[in-house]
Amino acid sequence: MTSFLCKIFFFTAITGSSWCFRNDSSPEENPNIPVIAKYFGTKGRYEEVNPYLIRDILAVNRSSLQPPSPQCREIHLTAIIRHGTRYPTSKNVKKMEKLYKLVQSSARGKDRWLHEILTQWTMWYTEDMDGRLVQKGVEDLKHLAVRLSKLFPTIISEEKLRGGLIKFITSSKHRCVNSTLSFKAGLTEMWVAYFSFADVEFQHAVNDALMRFFDKCTKFVQEVDNNPSALTEMDKFTQGPEMVRVQQKIADRLNVSYHLITYDMVEAAFYLCAYEFAIKTENSPWCRLFDEIDGQVMEYALDLKQFWKRGYGYDINSKSSCILFHDVFSRLDKAVNEHHSGQAVNEAVTVQVGHAETLLPLLTLLGFFKDSETLTSTNYASQRERSFRTSRMLPYAANLVLVLFDCGGRDIRLQPLVNEQPVVFPGLADQQESMPLYEDIKRQYAELLNGCDYETVCELFKPAEP
Ligand SMILES: *[C@@H]1O[C@H](CO)[C@@H](O)[C@H](O)[C@H]1NC(C)=O
Ligand SMILES: *[C@@H]1O[C@H](CO)[C@@H](O)[C@H](O)[C@H]1NC(C)=O
Ligand SMILES: *[C@@H]1O[C@H](CO)[C@@H](O)[C@H](O)[C@H]1NC(C)=O
Ligand SMILES: *[C@@H]1O[C@H](CO)[C@@H](O)[C@H](O)[C@H]1NC(C)=O
């Protein structure tokens, strides 16, 4: 390892570029990981959110879960999971092709990484890849299944799976269906040593009304999704001073004239680096087009987009998830009622697989990752410490897990986790216990539980209230 580092430093001294002045004594400084990897937004790798997984992809930290008493038992678990790592959509492949052609025809820079792009790298992305799950995405979900069952062994158990008490619901998109199958495969492969699952069929239900609610919410589609002016703040930021500087730096690195490097080109380059890393775990030469500051600016642009299109920007963004919100809480209620009446909980575990666009509106409706200030085109600097960071919230295989515990008597508690880390329900932070009472949570969300009617909130023209 020492000699490898020496070679890197020797090479650096010759080329004068600074990218390898890194030091692999911690995972964040691993030369195989792009310096900008933690800023990829929704194109980011799950391992960047939980870096301990780089060493051991099946590691879990049970000590981070502190039930208030040792007698607490899990009675139900709902997991809402984004699909795993995927290929780019055809829209992004087109943008990447355009950038690749520009670099091939016009780049005159002399750096070794550019030489590598021009002579060794080939454009292998094709439009027919169309956002499909890749092999790494299959593993994302298999590994997540194993880790969740290690975290909650009494409920995500072989017995429950064989008993048909683990239910699967998925979006109809192939990457989600494949992710669902991969999650199941993660469980069955782990337990196959003990029992054969060959003759057991595990059904999954396809439900777009639930997992792709955003497509069917008319008010959201018309006022936000199909409305270009909804993204004004992002557009302004991509034309503002921070982004212009990124464009100029990239043009300088390629040695092309400034006007050739538009925001679309910068985005395509950022995605190329992100896809090469997420899909092949390669620190590709495309990543050398960015330094860490550039990565942070790009991350803000991507966060602005999600904030205004799926997050706190417009009220309808989160309200479009009312249908999923009620689905989750009615299932939790049912589990509590069954448990109280002495029955076995019929649906012990529910795994719901969808999209970043499924998860973000729900997280927003629940009030997670909310900053005091709105994200705008002009407050990049003051938002540096924001909690609304899609790189941390929505990597591939991102997940919200809700676990109901019976802690004795009628003491029912609910633990939320985002990407396997315990989080605190907004408004319940003052409670001493890490795990709040289910009744307190329902009180906190009373307004939504009594309203938040999907049909009503998604109607374009609301009839006047009587
Ligand atoms: C690498 O990082 C560690 C701690 O982060 C530091 O102690 C060490 O001096 C660094 N090595 C080099 C060669 O910079
Ligand atoms: C596990 O979680 C505990 C409590 O949150 C924390 O103190 C500890 O550092 C974590 N361990 C690892 C290996 O992440
Ligand atoms: C940029 O390209 C021009 C030719 O178009 C060349 O003369 C110049 O040396 C290049 N600059 C660098 C820094 O590579
Ligand atoms: C996804 O599912 C389709 C259809 O079952 C299958 O052809 C394809 O190989 C799967 N892809 C992966 C990566 O599992």
Short mmCIF file of C-alpha atoms and ligand atoms in Angstrom, two decimals:
data_model
loop_
_atom_site.label_atom_id
_atom_site.label_comp_id
_atom_site.label_asym_id
_atom_site.label_seq_id
_atom_site.Cartn_x
_atom_site.Cartn_y
_atom_site.Cartn_z
CA MET A 1 0.00 0.00 0.00
CA THR A 2 2.84 2.40 0.80
CA SER A 3 4.47 1.94 -2.56
CA PHE A 4 1.14 2.48 -4.27
CA LEU A 5 0.74 5.78 -2.45
CA CYS A 6 4.31 6.76 -3.42
CA LYS A 7 3.55 6.14 -7.07
CA ILE A 8 0.46 8.27 -6.83
CA PHE A 9 2.39 11.11 -5.24
CA PHE A 10 5.18 10.80 -7.80
CA PHE A 11 2.69 10.95 -10.66
CA THR A 12 0.95 13.92 -9.08
CA ALA A 13 4.20 15.81 -8.81
CA ILE A 14 4.71 15.42 -12.55
CA THR A 15 1.24 16.33 -13.78
CA GLY A 16 0.65 19.04 -11.23
CA SER A 17 -2.96 17.99 -10.81
CA SER A 18 -4.24 17.77 -7.29
CA TRP A 19 -6.78 15.00 -7.41
CA CYS A 20 -4.72 12.30 -5.81
CA PHE A 21 -3.61 14.30 -2.79
CA ARG A 22 -5.80 12.06 -0.76
CA ASN A 23 -5.05 9.52 1.79
CA ASP A 24 -6.86 6.26 2.16
CA SER A 25 -6.60 5.87 5.92
CA SER A 26 -10.35 6.46 6.20
CA PRO A 27 -13.13 5.31 3.85
CA GLU A 28 -13.92 8.91 2.91
CA GLU A 29 -10.40 9.31 1.59
CA ASN A 30 -10.24 6.10 -0.40
CA PRO A 31 -8.74 6.79 -3.85
CA ASN A 32 -11.27 4.40 -5.39
CA ILE A 33 -14.09 6.67 -4.29
CA PRO A 34 -14.63 9.95 -6.14
CA VAL A 35 -14.22 12.98 -3.85
CA ILE A 36 -17.64 14.13 -5.03
CA ALA A 37 -19.37 10.78 -4.34
CA LYS A 38 -21.19 12.11 -1.30
CA TYR A 39 -22.88 14.84 -3.37
CA PHE A 40 -24.61 12.72 -6.03
CA GLY A 41 -28.14 13.33 -4.72
CA THR A 42 -30.58 10.67 -5.90
CA LYS A 43 -27.82 9.12 -8.04
CA GLY A 44 -25.74 8.34 -4.97
CA ARG A 45 -24.65 5.04 -3.53
CA TYR A 46 -26.24 3.85 -0.25
CA GLU A 47 -22.77 3.14 1.15
CA GLU A 48 -21.93 6.87 1.13
CA VAL A 49 -24.76 7.45 3.60
CA ASN A 50 -23.60 4.65 5.91
CA PRO A 51 -19.84 4.44 5.26
CA TYR A 52 -19.34 1.54 7.72
CA LEU A 53 -20.96 -0.61 5.00
CA ILE A 54 -17.91 -0.11 2.77
CA ARG A 55 -15.99 -2.43 5.07
CA ASP A 56 -18.81 -4.84 5.75
CA ILE A 57 -21.95 -4.61 3.64
CA LEU A 58 -23.90 -6.73 6.13
CA ALA A 59 -22.94 -4.75 9.24
CA VAL A 60 -25.72 -3.50 11.51
CA ASN A 61 -25.59 -1.41 14.65
CA ARG A 62 -28.13 -2.80 17.07
CA SER A 63 -26.88 -0.56 19.87
CA SER A 64 -28.27 2.47 18.04
CA LEU A 65 -31.75 1.06 18.77
CA GLN A 66 -32.57 1.61 22.42
CA PRO A 67 -36.01 0.32 23.38
CA PRO A 68 -37.02 1.86 26.71
CA SER A 69 -37.17 -1.54 28.34
CA PRO A 70 -35.70 -4.95 27.59
CA GLN A 71 -39.15 -6.52 27.39
CA CYS A 72 -40.14 -4.52 24.26
CA ARG A 73 -41.13 -6.87 21.45
CA GLU A 74 -41.58 -6.08 17.77
CA ILE A 75 -45.16 -6.55 16.61
CA HIS A 76 -45.15 -5.02 13.14
CA LEU A 77 -42.69 -3.50 10.67
CA THR A 78 -43.42 -1.45 7.56
CA ALA A 79 -40.54 -0.67 5.19
CA ILE A 80 -40.95 1.78 2.32
CA ILE A 81 -37.98 1.29 0.06
CA ARG A 82 -36.65 2.96 -3.07
CA HIS A 83 -35.47 0.63 -5.86
CA GLY A 84 -31.74 -0.18 -6.04
CA THR A 85 -29.01 1.12 -8.34
CA ARG A 86 -30.23 1.48 -11.91
CA TYR A 87 -29.13 2.38 -15.40
CA PRO A 88 -29.72 5.92 -16.61
CA THR A 89 -33.03 6.72 -18.29
CA SER A 90 -32.95 7.36 -22.04
CA LYS A 91 -33.24 11.11 -21.43
CA ASN A 92 -30.01 11.11 -19.43
CA VAL A 93 -28.26 8.79 -21.87
CA LYS A 94 -28.93 11.34 -24.64
CA LYS A 95 -27.41 14.15 -22.57
CA MET A 96 -24.37 12.02 -21.75
CA GLU A 97 -23.88 11.17 -25.44
CA LYS A 98 -23.93 14.86 -26.30
CA LEU A 99 -21.26 15.62 -23.73
CA TYR A 100 -19.12 12.69 -24.85
CA LYS A 101 -19.23 13.90 -28.47
CA LEU A 102 -18.33 17.43 -27.43
CA VAL A 103 -15.35 16.21 -25.42
CA GLN A 104 -14.20 14.00 -28.28
CA SER A 105 -14.44 16.74 -30.86
CA SER A 106 -13.28 19.78 -28.90
CA ALA A 107 -11.34 19.02 -25.72
CA ARG A 108 -7.71 20.13 -26.02
CA GLY A 109 -6.59 19.71 -22.42
CA LYS A 110 -3.40 17.79 -21.71
CA ASP A 111 -4.21 15.98 -18.48
CA ARG A 112 -3.79 12.27 -18.30
CA TRP A 113 -7.42 11.65 -17.26
CA LEU A 114 -8.61 13.47 -20.37
CA HIS A 115 -6.31 11.36 -22.51
CA GLU A 116 -7.89 8.35 -20.84
CA ILE A 117 -11.42 9.55 -21.68
CA LEU A 118 -10.39 10.13 -25.30
CA THR A 119 -8.47 6.92 -25.88
CA GLN A 120 -9.78 4.29 -23.44
CA TRP A 121 -13.24 5.18 -22.29
CA THR A 122 -16.13 4.17 -24.52
CA MET A 123 -19.70 5.35 -24.41
CA TRP A 124 -21.36 2.13 -23.33
CA TYR A 125 -24.68 3.56 -22.14
CA THR A 126 -27.54 3.01 -24.58
CA GLU A 127 -31.06 4.34 -24.58
CA ASP A 128 -32.62 0.90 -24.29
CA MET A 129 -31.16 0.55 -20.78
CA ASP A 130 -34.09 2.76 -19.83
CA GLY A 131 -33.61 2.94 -16.08
CA ARG A 132 -33.44 -0.82 -15.50
CA LEU A 133 -32.08 -2.26 -12.28
CA VAL A 134 -28.39 -3.22 -12.57
CA GLN A 135 -26.65 -6.10 -10.81
CA LYS A 136 -25.45 -3.75 -8.07
CA GLY A 137 -29.11 -2.81 -7.58
CA VAL A 138 -30.03 -6.46 -7.08
CA GLU A 139 -27.36 -6.65 -4.39
CA ASP A 140 -28.47 -3.36 -2.78
CA LEU A 141 -31.85 -4.91 -2.02
CA LYS A 142 -30.54 -8.36 -1.07
CA HIS A 143 -28.11 -6.84 1.41
CA LEU A 144 -30.72 -4.48 2.81
CA ALA A 145 -33.03 -7.46 3.41
CA VAL A 146 -30.30 -9.30 5.31
CA ARG A 147 -29.40 -6.25 7.40
CA LEU A 148 -33.03 -5.49 8.30
CA SER A 149 -33.53 -9.08 9.38
CA LYS A 150 -30.39 -8.83 11.53
CA LEU A 151 -31.72 -5.62 13.08
CA PHE A 152 -35.20 -7.04 13.69
CA PRO A 153 -34.67 -10.81 13.85
CA THR A 154 -37.88 -11.72 15.63
CA ILE A 155 -40.09 -10.09 13.03
CA ILE A 156 -38.24 -10.36 9.73
CA SER A 157 -37.85 -14.04 10.37
CA GLU A 158 -37.94 -17.23 8.42
CA GLU A 159 -41.01 -18.35 10.34
CA LYS A 160 -42.91 -15.19 9.39
CA LEU A 161 -41.89 -15.50 5.76
CA ARG A 162 -42.92 -19.13 5.54
CA GLY A 163 -46.16 -18.34 7.31
CA GLY A 164 -47.02 -15.77 4.64
CA LEU A 165 -46.92 -12.94 7.19
CA ILE A 166 -44.50 -10.84 5.13
CA LYS A 167 -46.32 -8.91 2.40
CA PHE A 168 -44.83 -7.20 -0.62
CA ILE A 169 -46.29 -4.27 -2.55
CA THR A 170 -44.48 -2.67 -5.48
CA SER A 171 -44.68 -0.03 -8.18
CA SER A 172 -45.16 -1.58 -11.61
CA LYS A 173 -41.84 -0.25 -12.97
CA HIS A 174 -39.48 -3.08 -13.83
CA ARG A 175 -36.73 -1.69 -11.57
CA CYS A 176 -39.14 -1.79 -8.62
CA VAL A 177 -40.50 -5.27 -9.37
CA ASN A 178 -36.92 -6.53 -9.71
CA SER A 179 -36.00 -4.79 -6.47
CA THR A 180 -38.89 -6.53 -4.73
CA LEU A 181 -37.77 -9.90 -6.07
CA SER A 182 -34.21 -9.11 -4.98
CA PHE A 183 -35.31 -8.26 -1.43
CA LYS A 184 -37.18 -11.58 -1.24
CA ALA A 185 -34.17 -13.40 -2.68
CA GLY A 186 -32.00 -11.81 0.01
CA LEU A 187 -34.23 -13.38 2.67
CA THR A 188 -34.68 -16.79 1.07
CA GLU A 189 -30.99 -17.19 0.20
CA MET A 190 -30.11 -16.46 3.80
CA TRP A 191 -32.51 -19.09 5.12
CA VAL A 192 -32.23 -21.66 2.38
CA ALA A 193 -29.60 -23.51 4.39
CA TYR A 194 -32.31 -24.51 6.83
CA PHE A 195 -35.38 -25.00 4.66
CA SER A 196 -36.14 -25.27 1.02
CA PHE A 197 -38.24 -22.44 -0.34
CA ALA A 198 -38.44 -23.95 -3.77
CA ASP A 199 -42.07 -24.93 -3.40
CA VAL A 200 -43.20 -21.78 -1.62
CA GLU A 201 -44.55 -18.99 -3.78
CA PHE A 202 -44.29 -15.48 -2.39
CA GLN A 203 -46.69 -13.15 -4.08
CA HIS A 204 -46.19 -9.48 -4.44
CA ALA A 205 -48.93 -7.01 -5.27
CA VAL A 206 -48.38 -4.35 -7.91
CA ASN A 207 -50.05 -1.15 -6.78
CA ASP A 208 -49.34 2.08 -8.63
CA ALA A 209 -52.15 3.98 -6.94
CA LEU A 210 -50.12 3.58 -3.75
CA MET A 211 -46.51 3.52 -4.93
CA ARG A 212 -46.81 5.97 -7.87
CA PHE A 213 -49.44 8.31 -6.39
CA PHE A 214 -47.64 11.25 -7.99
CA ASP A 215 -48.77 10.20 -11.50
CA LYS A 216 -52.43 10.24 -10.60
CA CYS A 217 -52.67 13.36 -8.47
CA THR A 218 -54.08 15.84 -11.00
CA LYS A 219 -53.33 18.97 -9.02
CA PHE A 220 -49.71 17.91 -8.55
CA VAL A 221 -49.28 16.90 -12.20
CA GLN A 222 -50.69 20.16 -13.55
CA GLU A 223 -49.37 22.66 -11.04
CA VAL A 224 -45.91 21.21 -10.41
CA ASP A 225 -44.84 18.24 -12.51
CA ASN A 226 -45.90 19.67 -15.88
CA ASN A 227 -45.34 23.28 -14.93
CA PRO A 228 -41.89 24.57 -15.93
CA SER A 229 -42.25 27.66 -13.75
CA ALA A 230 -42.42 25.42 -10.67
CA LEU A 231 -38.64 25.03 -10.94
CA THR A 232 -37.79 28.73 -11.20
CA GLU A 233 -35.47 28.67 -8.18
CA MET A 234 -33.46 25.80 -9.60
CA ASP A 235 -33.27 27.47 -13.03
CA LYS A 236 -32.05 30.70 -11.47
CA PHE A 237 -29.41 28.86 -9.48
CA THR A 238 -28.13 27.04 -12.57
CA GLN A 239 -27.64 30.46 -14.20
CA GLY A 240 -26.22 32.09 -11.08
CA PRO A 241 -22.63 32.89 -10.11
CA GLU A 242 -21.85 29.64 -8.26
CA MET A 243 -22.86 27.47 -11.21
CA VAL A 244 -21.25 29.72 -13.83
CA ARG A 245 -18.00 29.29 -11.93
CA VAL A 246 -18.38 25.48 -12.06
CA GLN A 247 -19.00 25.68 -15.81
CA GLN A 248 -15.90 27.80 -16.35
CA LYS A 249 -13.73 25.49 -14.28
CA ILE A 250 -14.90 22.52 -16.32
CA ALA A 251 -14.32 24.36 -19.59
CA ASP A 252 -10.80 25.21 -18.36
CA ARG A 253 -10.12 21.60 -17.41
CA LEU A 254 -11.19 20.48 -20.88
CA ASN A 255 -9.63 23.50 -22.56
CA VAL A 256 -12.76 24.35 -24.53
CA SER A 257 -14.43 27.74 -24.84
CA TYR A 258 -16.81 28.69 -22.04
CA HIS A 259 -19.99 28.91 -24.11
CA LEU A 260 -19.81 25.18 -24.96
CA ILE A 261 -20.23 24.10 -21.35
CA THR A 262 -23.89 24.66 -20.53
CA TYR A 263 -25.56 23.54 -17.31
CA ASP A 264 -26.89 20.48 -19.18
CA MET A 265 -23.33 19.52 -20.07
CA VAL A 266 -22.19 19.93 -16.46
CA GLU A 267 -25.10 17.81 -15.29
CA ALA A 268 -24.29 15.11 -17.87
CA ALA A 269 -20.66 15.01 -16.69
CA PHE A 270 -21.76 14.80 -13.05
CA TYR A 271 -24.13 11.94 -13.90
CA LEU A 272 -21.45 10.13 -15.90
CA CYS A 273 -19.18 10.16 -12.87
CA ALA A 274 -22.11 9.12 -10.65
CA TYR A 275 -23.27 6.23 -12.88
CA GLU A 276 -19.79 4.85 -13.43
CA PHE A 277 -19.34 4.81 -9.68
CA ALA A 278 -22.78 3.51 -8.67
CA ILE A 279 -22.96 0.82 -11.35
CA LYS A 280 -19.34 -0.31 -11.65
CA THR A 281 -17.79 1.07 -8.43
CA GLU A 282 -15.23 2.89 -10.57
CA ASN A 283 -13.67 6.26 -9.93
CA SER A 284 -13.86 7.14 -13.61
CA PRO A 285 -11.81 9.86 -15.35
CA TRP A 286 -15.04 11.87 -15.77
CA CYS A 287 -14.94 12.54 -12.05
CA ARG A 288 -11.77 14.61 -12.56
CA LEU A 289 -13.91 17.32 -14.13
CA PHE A 290 -15.09 18.27 -10.63
CA ASP A 291 -13.47 19.21 -7.37
CA GLU A 292 -15.24 19.00 -4.04
CA ILE A 293 -16.57 22.59 -4.18
CA ASP A 294 -18.08 21.89 -7.61
CA GLY A 295 -19.71 18.77 -6.16
CA GLN A 296 -21.30 20.82 -3.40
CA VAL A 297 -22.69 23.33 -5.89
CA MET A 298 -24.10 20.51 -8.03
CA GLU A 299 -25.65 18.92 -4.97
CA TYR A 300 -27.43 22.17 -4.16
CA ALA A 301 -28.84 22.39 -7.69
CA LEU A 302 -30.16 18.81 -7.39
CA ASP A 303 -31.55 19.53 -3.92
CA LEU A 304 -33.33 22.63 -5.22
CA LYS A 305 -34.99 20.50 -7.87
CA GLN A 306 -36.22 17.91 -5.37
CA PHE A 307 -37.21 20.58 -2.84
CA TRP A 308 -39.49 22.34 -5.33
CA LYS A 309 -40.69 19.29 -7.20
CA ARG A 310 -41.19 16.71 -4.41
CA GLY A 311 -40.40 18.39 -1.11
CA TYR A 312 -41.36 21.44 0.95
CA GLY A 313 -41.50 23.84 -2.03
CA TYR A 314 -45.22 23.39 -2.68
CA ASP A 315 -47.84 22.01 -0.31
CA ILE A 316 -49.32 19.69 -2.95
CA ASN A 317 -45.98 17.83 -3.28
CA SER A 318 -46.29 16.22 0.13
CA LYS A 319 -50.10 16.10 0.10
CA SER A 320 -50.00 13.91 -3.01
CA SER A 321 -48.73 11.15 -0.67
CA CYS A 322 -51.85 11.28 1.54
CA ILE A 323 -52.96 7.95 0.10
CA LEU A 324 -49.73 6.25 1.19
CA PHE A 325 -49.77 8.04 4.56
CA HIS A 326 -53.24 6.66 5.35
CA ASP A 327 -52.30 3.23 4.04
CA VAL A 328 -49.36 3.07 6.47
CA PHE A 329 -51.26 4.36 9.50
CA SER A 330 -54.31 2.19 8.93
CA ARG A 331 -52.02 -0.83 8.79
CA LEU A 332 -50.29 0.23 12.02
CA ASP A 333 -53.70 0.68 13.67
CA LYS A 334 -54.83 -2.73 12.47
CA ALA A 335 -51.68 -4.35 13.85
CA VAL A 336 -52.18 -2.64 17.22
CA ASN A 337 -55.83 -3.70 17.36
CA GLU A 338 -55.08 -7.30 16.43
CA HIS A 339 -52.32 -7.37 19.00
CA HIS A 340 -54.55 -5.92 21.74
CA SER A 341 -57.29 -8.43 21.04
CA GLY A 342 -54.82 -11.24 21.54
CA GLN A 343 -54.66 -12.30 17.89
CA ALA A 344 -51.45 -12.81 15.98
CA VAL A 345 -50.73 -9.79 13.78
CA ASN A 346 -51.82 -10.90 10.34
CA GLU A 347 -49.42 -8.69 8.39
CA ALA A 348 -46.28 -8.79 10.52
CA VAL A 349 -44.08 -7.16 7.91
CA THR A 350 -44.99 -5.03 4.89
CA VAL A 351 -42.35 -4.22 2.31
CA GLN A 352 -43.36 -1.46 -0.12
CA VAL A 353 -41.05 -0.76 -3.03
CA GLY A 354 -41.23 2.49 -4.99
CA HIS A 355 -39.24 5.48 -6.11
CA ALA A 356 -37.41 8.52 -4.75
CA GLU A 357 -40.58 10.33 -5.83
CA THR A 358 -42.57 8.02 -3.55
CA LEU A 359 -40.38 8.42 -0.50
CA LEU A 360 -39.63 12.15 -0.55
CA PRO A 361 -43.24 13.42 -0.48
CA LEU A 362 -44.00 11.04 2.40
CA LEU A 363 -40.90 12.07 4.37
CA THR A 364 -41.95 15.67 3.75
CA LEU A 365 -45.54 15.06 4.83
CA LEU A 366 -44.19 13.55 8.06
CA GLY A 367 -42.03 16.66 8.52
CA PHE A 368 -38.58 15.09 8.37
CA PHE A 369 -35.49 17.03 7.14
CA LYS A 370 -37.21 20.39 7.35
CA ASP A 371 -35.04 23.48 7.65
CA SER A 372 -36.25 26.80 9.01
CA GLU A 373 -35.44 28.52 5.72
CA THR A 374 -36.73 27.77 2.24
CA LEU A 375 -34.12 26.63 -0.27
CA THR A 376 -33.76 29.30 -2.94
CA SER A 377 -31.42 30.28 -5.76
CA THR A 378 -29.74 32.90 -3.61
CA ASN A 379 -29.11 31.20 -0.28
CA TYR A 380 -26.60 28.50 -1.20
CA ALA A 381 -24.08 29.87 1.30
CA SER A 382 -26.46 30.10 4.26
CA GLN A 383 -27.91 26.64 3.52
CA ARG A 384 -24.61 24.80 3.78
CA GLU A 385 -25.69 23.10 7.00
CA ARG A 386 -29.22 22.31 5.76
CA SER A 387 -30.80 19.03 6.73
CA PHE A 388 -32.63 18.75 3.38
CA ARG A 389 -29.89 16.83 1.54
CA THR A 390 -31.05 14.33 -1.05
CA SER A 391 -27.59 12.73 -1.08
CA ARG A 392 -28.26 11.60 2.48
CA MET A 393 -32.01 11.09 2.25
CA LEU A 394 -32.46 9.40 -1.12
CA PRO A 395 -29.57 7.26 -2.33
CA TYR A 396 -30.43 4.08 -4.22
CA ALA A 397 -32.29 1.67 -1.90
CA ALA A 398 -33.18 4.54 0.46
CA ASN A 399 -35.72 3.46 3.03
CA LEU A 400 -38.12 4.54 5.74
CA VAL A 401 -38.75 1.81 8.29
CA LEU A 402 -41.45 2.04 10.98
CA VAL A 403 -41.36 -0.55 13.74
CA LEU A 404 -44.14 -1.07 16.27
CA PHE A 405 -43.07 -2.37 19.66
CA ASP A 406 -45.10 -3.72 22.55
CA CYS A 407 -43.26 -2.70 25.69
CA GLY A 408 -45.65 -4.40 28.15
CA GLY A 409 -49.24 -3.71 29.12
CA ARG A 410 -50.73 -1.26 26.66
CA ASP A 411 -47.42 0.50 26.10
CA ILE A 412 -47.13 0.53 22.29
CA ARG A 413 -44.25 2.44 20.73
CA LEU A 414 -43.17 3.27 17.21
CA GLN A 415 -39.57 3.65 16.08
CA PRO A 416 -38.86 5.39 12.77
CA LEU A 417 -35.60 4.80 10.92
CA VAL A 418 -34.37 6.48 7.76
CA ASN A 419 -31.69 4.56 5.92
CA GLU A 420 -31.30 2.34 8.99
CA GLN A 421 -30.59 5.26 11.33
CA PRO A 422 -33.11 6.08 14.06
CA VAL A 423 -34.74 9.47 13.50
CA VAL A 424 -36.99 11.57 15.72
CA PHE A 425 -40.54 12.49 14.72
CA PRO A 426 -40.81 16.27 14.40
CA GLY A 427 -42.49 17.73 17.46
CA LEU A 428 -41.57 14.75 19.61
CA ALA A 429 -37.93 15.66 20.10
CA ASP A 430 -38.50 16.84 23.67
CA GLN A 431 -39.39 13.32 24.79
CA GLN A 432 -36.69 11.69 26.82
CA GLU A 433 -37.16 8.22 25.43
CA SER A 434 -35.72 7.54 22.02
CA MET A 435 -38.84 5.62 21.08
CA PRO A 436 -42.12 7.55 21.33
CA LEU A 437 -45.53 6.20 22.27
CA TYR A 438 -47.69 5.38 19.26
CA GLU A 439 -50.53 7.40 20.79
CA ASP A 440 -48.31 10.49 21.01
CA ILE A 441 -47.37 10.12 17.36
CA LYS A 442 -51.01 9.87 16.38
CA ARG A 443 -51.75 12.99 18.38
CA GLN A 444 -48.90 14.75 16.62
CA TYR A 445 -50.34 13.85 13.20
CA ALA A 446 -54.01 14.18 14.20
CA GLU A 447 -54.74 16.81 11.58
CA LEU A 448 -53.40 14.63 8.77
CA LEU A 449 -55.04 11.50 10.17
CA ASN A 450 -58.41 13.25 10.22
CA GLY A 451 -57.95 14.89 6.83
CA CYS A 452 -55.36 14.59 4.08
CA ASP A 453 -57.91 13.06 1.75
CA TYR A 454 -56.13 12.14 -1.49
CA GLU A 455 -59.17 12.68 -3.72
CA THR A 456 -59.82 16.11 -2.27
CA VAL A 457 -56.25 17.41 -2.16
CA CYS A 458 -55.58 16.26 -5.73
CA GLU A 459 -58.67 17.87 -7.23
CA LEU A 460 -57.69 20.72 -9.44
CA PHE A 461 -60.60 23.02 -8.67
CA LYS A 462 -61.82 22.57 -5.16
CA PRO A 463 -65.51 23.22 -4.66
CA ALA A 464 -66.11 26.00 -2.16
CA GLU A 465 -66.28 24.79 1.42
CA PRO A 466 -69.87 24.79 2.72
C1 LIG B 1 -3.58 10.48 6.38
O1 LIG B 1 -4.62 10.82 7.29
C2 LIG B 1 -4.30 10.57 8.64
C3 LIG B 1 -5.52 10.90 9.51
O2 LIG B 1 -6.60 11.37 8.75
C4 LIG B 1 -3.08 11.41 9.05
O3 LIG B 1 -2.76 11.12 10.38
C5 LIG B 1 -1.93 11.07 8.13
O4 LIG B 1 -0.84 11.92 8.44
C6 LIG B 1 -2.31 11.27 6.67
N1 LIG B 1 -1.22 10.83 5.81
C7 LIG B 1 -0.78 11.56 4.77
C8 LIG B 1 0.32 10.94 3.97
O5 LIG B 1 -1.23 12.65 4.49
C1 LIG B 2 -23.66 2.38 16.99
O1 LIG B 2 -24.62 3.25 17.54
C2 LIG B 2 -24.21 3.87 18.75
C3 LIG B 2 -25.38 4.66 19.31
O2 LIG B 2 -25.99 5.45 18.33
C4 LIG B 2 -23.00 4.75 18.46
O3 LIG B 2 -22.55 5.38 19.63
C5 LIG B 2 -21.89 3.89 17.86
O4 LIG B 2 -20.82 4.70 17.47
C6 LIG B 2 -22.39 3.13 16.64
N1 LIG B 2 -21.38 2.21 16.20
C7 LIG B 2 -21.00 2.13 14.90
C8 LIG B 2 -19.98 1.08 14.60
O5 LIG B 2 -21.44 2.87 14.04
C1 LIG B 3 -5.49 24.75 -24.97
O1 LIG B 3 -5.61 24.49 -26.35
C2 LIG B 3 -4.81 25.30 -27.17
C3 LIG B 3 -5.09 24.91 -28.62
O2 LIG B 3 -6.45 25.00 -28.91
C4 LIG B 3 -3.34 25.09 -26.85
O3 LIG B 3 -2.56 25.98 -27.61
C5 LIG B 3 -3.10 25.33 -25.38
O4 LIG B 3 -1.78 24.99 -25.03
C6 LIG B 3 -4.06 24.51 -24.54
N1 LIG B 3 -3.90 24.85 -23.12
C7 LIG B 3 -3.73 23.95 -22.19
C8 LIG B 3 -3.59 24.46 -20.78
O5 LIG B 3 -3.76 22.74 -22.39
C1 LIG B 4 -35.46 -8.06 -13.98
O1 LIG B 4 -36.60 -8.81 -14.33
C2 LIG B 4 -36.68 -9.20 -15.66
C3 LIG B 4 -37.98 -9.90 -15.88
O2 LIG B 4 -38.20 -10.88 -14.92
C4 LIG B 4 -35.49 -10.07 -16.03
O3 LIG B 4 -35.53 -10.40 -17.39
C5 LIG B 4 -34.21 -9.31 -15.71
O4 LIG B 4 -33.10 -10.15 -15.92
C6 LIG B 4 -34.21 -8.83 -14.29
N1 LIG B 4 -33.03 -8.04 -14.07
C7 LIG B 4 -32.28 -8.17 -13.02
C8 LIG B 4 -31.07 -7.28 -12.96
O5 LIG B 4 -32.54 -8.94 -12.15
#
